[in-house]
CSV table of C-alpha atoms in Angstrom, one decimal:
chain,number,residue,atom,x,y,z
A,19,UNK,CA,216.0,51.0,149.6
A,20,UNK,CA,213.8,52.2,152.1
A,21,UNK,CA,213.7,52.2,155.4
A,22,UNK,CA,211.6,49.9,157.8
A,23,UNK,CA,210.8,51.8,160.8
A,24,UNK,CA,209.3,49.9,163.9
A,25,UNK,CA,206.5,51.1,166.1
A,26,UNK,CA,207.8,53.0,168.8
A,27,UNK,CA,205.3,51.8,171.5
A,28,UNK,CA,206.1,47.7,170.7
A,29,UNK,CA,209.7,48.8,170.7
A,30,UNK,CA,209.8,50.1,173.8
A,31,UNK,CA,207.3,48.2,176.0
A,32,UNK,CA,209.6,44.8,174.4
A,33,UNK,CA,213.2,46.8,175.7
A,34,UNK,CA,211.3,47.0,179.1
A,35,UNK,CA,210.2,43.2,179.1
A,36,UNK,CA,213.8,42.0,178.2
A,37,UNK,CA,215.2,44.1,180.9
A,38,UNK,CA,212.9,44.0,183.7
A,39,UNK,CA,210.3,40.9,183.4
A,40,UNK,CA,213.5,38.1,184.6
A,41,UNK,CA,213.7,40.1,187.7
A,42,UNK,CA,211.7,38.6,190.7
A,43,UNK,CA,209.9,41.7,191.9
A,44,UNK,CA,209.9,43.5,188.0
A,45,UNK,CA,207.0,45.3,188.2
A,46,UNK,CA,208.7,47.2,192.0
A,47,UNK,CA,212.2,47.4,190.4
A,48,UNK,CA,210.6,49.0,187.7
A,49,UNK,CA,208.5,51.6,189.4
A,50,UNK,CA,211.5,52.3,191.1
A,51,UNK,CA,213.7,52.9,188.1
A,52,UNK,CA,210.8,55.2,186.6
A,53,UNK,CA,209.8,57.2,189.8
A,54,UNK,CA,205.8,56.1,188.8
A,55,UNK,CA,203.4,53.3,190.8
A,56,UNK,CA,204.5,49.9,190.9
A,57,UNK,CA,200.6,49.6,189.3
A,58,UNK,CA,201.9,51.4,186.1
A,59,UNK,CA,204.9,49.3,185.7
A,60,UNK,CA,202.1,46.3,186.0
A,61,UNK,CA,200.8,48.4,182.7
A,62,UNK,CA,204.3,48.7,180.8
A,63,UNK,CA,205.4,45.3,181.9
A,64,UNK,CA,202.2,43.6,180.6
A,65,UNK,CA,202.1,45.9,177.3
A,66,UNK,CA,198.8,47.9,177.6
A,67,UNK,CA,200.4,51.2,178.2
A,68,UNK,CA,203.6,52.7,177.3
A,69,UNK,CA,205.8,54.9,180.0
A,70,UNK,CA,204.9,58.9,179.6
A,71,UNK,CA,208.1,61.2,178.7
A,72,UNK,CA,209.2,61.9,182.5
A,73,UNK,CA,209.0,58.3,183.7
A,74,UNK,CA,211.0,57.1,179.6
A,75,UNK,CA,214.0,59.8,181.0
A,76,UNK,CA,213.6,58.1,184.3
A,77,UNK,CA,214.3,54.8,182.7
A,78,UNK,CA,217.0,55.9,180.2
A,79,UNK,CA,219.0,57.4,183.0
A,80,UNK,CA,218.8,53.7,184.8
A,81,UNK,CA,219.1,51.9,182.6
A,82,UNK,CA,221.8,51.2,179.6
A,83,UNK,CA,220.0,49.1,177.6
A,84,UNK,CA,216.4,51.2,177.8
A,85,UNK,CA,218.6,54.5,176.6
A,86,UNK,CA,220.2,51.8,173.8
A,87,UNK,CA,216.9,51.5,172.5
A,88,UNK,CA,215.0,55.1,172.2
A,89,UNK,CA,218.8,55.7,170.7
A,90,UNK,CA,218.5,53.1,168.0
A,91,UNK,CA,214.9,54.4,167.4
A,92,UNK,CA,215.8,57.9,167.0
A,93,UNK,CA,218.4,57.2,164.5
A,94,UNK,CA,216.1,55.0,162.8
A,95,UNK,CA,213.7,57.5,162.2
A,96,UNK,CA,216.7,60.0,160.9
A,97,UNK,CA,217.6,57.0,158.3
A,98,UNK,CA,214.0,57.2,157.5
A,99,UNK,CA,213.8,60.9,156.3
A,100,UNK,CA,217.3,61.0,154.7
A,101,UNK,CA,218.3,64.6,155.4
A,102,UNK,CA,214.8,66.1,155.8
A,103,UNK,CA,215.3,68.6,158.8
A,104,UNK,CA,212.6,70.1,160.9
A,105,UNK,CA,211.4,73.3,160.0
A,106,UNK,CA,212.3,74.8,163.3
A,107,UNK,CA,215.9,73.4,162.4
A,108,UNK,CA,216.6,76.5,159.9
């Protein structure tokens, strides 16, 4: 059976919602967790734009649930190519 593998972007941008959007002052928290402008959190927070690689380590390193996620993706993506490695993997 194959695998259903989620888009990364809605993934994501939904694991920062859950976590951040109940907070009072999300979009500051966030920009605080990620090291970026409280005007790209706005971005994240309200789904036009997904974090950039720096400021997604930033987040993972905050925060648990954030990590949890890019984790479960990662291994979903693995499921997905049942033991095909990466050429540079040789």
């Amino acid at each position: 059976m194959p695998v259903i593998v989620r888009p990364v972007k809605d993934s994501l941008l939904d694991a920062i919602a859950r976590e951040f959007k109940p907070l009072r002052f999300a979009q500051e928290m966030l920009a605080r967790a990620s090291g970026k402008t409280p005007r790209a959190a706005r971005n994240w927070l309200d789904g036009r734009c997904a974090p950039d690689a720096d400021a997604l380590i930033e987040l993972m390193a905050s925060c648990n649930s954030i990590a949890d996620e890019v984790n479960a993706l990662v291994e979903e993506r693995r499921r997905a190519r049942e033991g095909k490695k990466c050429p540079g993997s040789n």
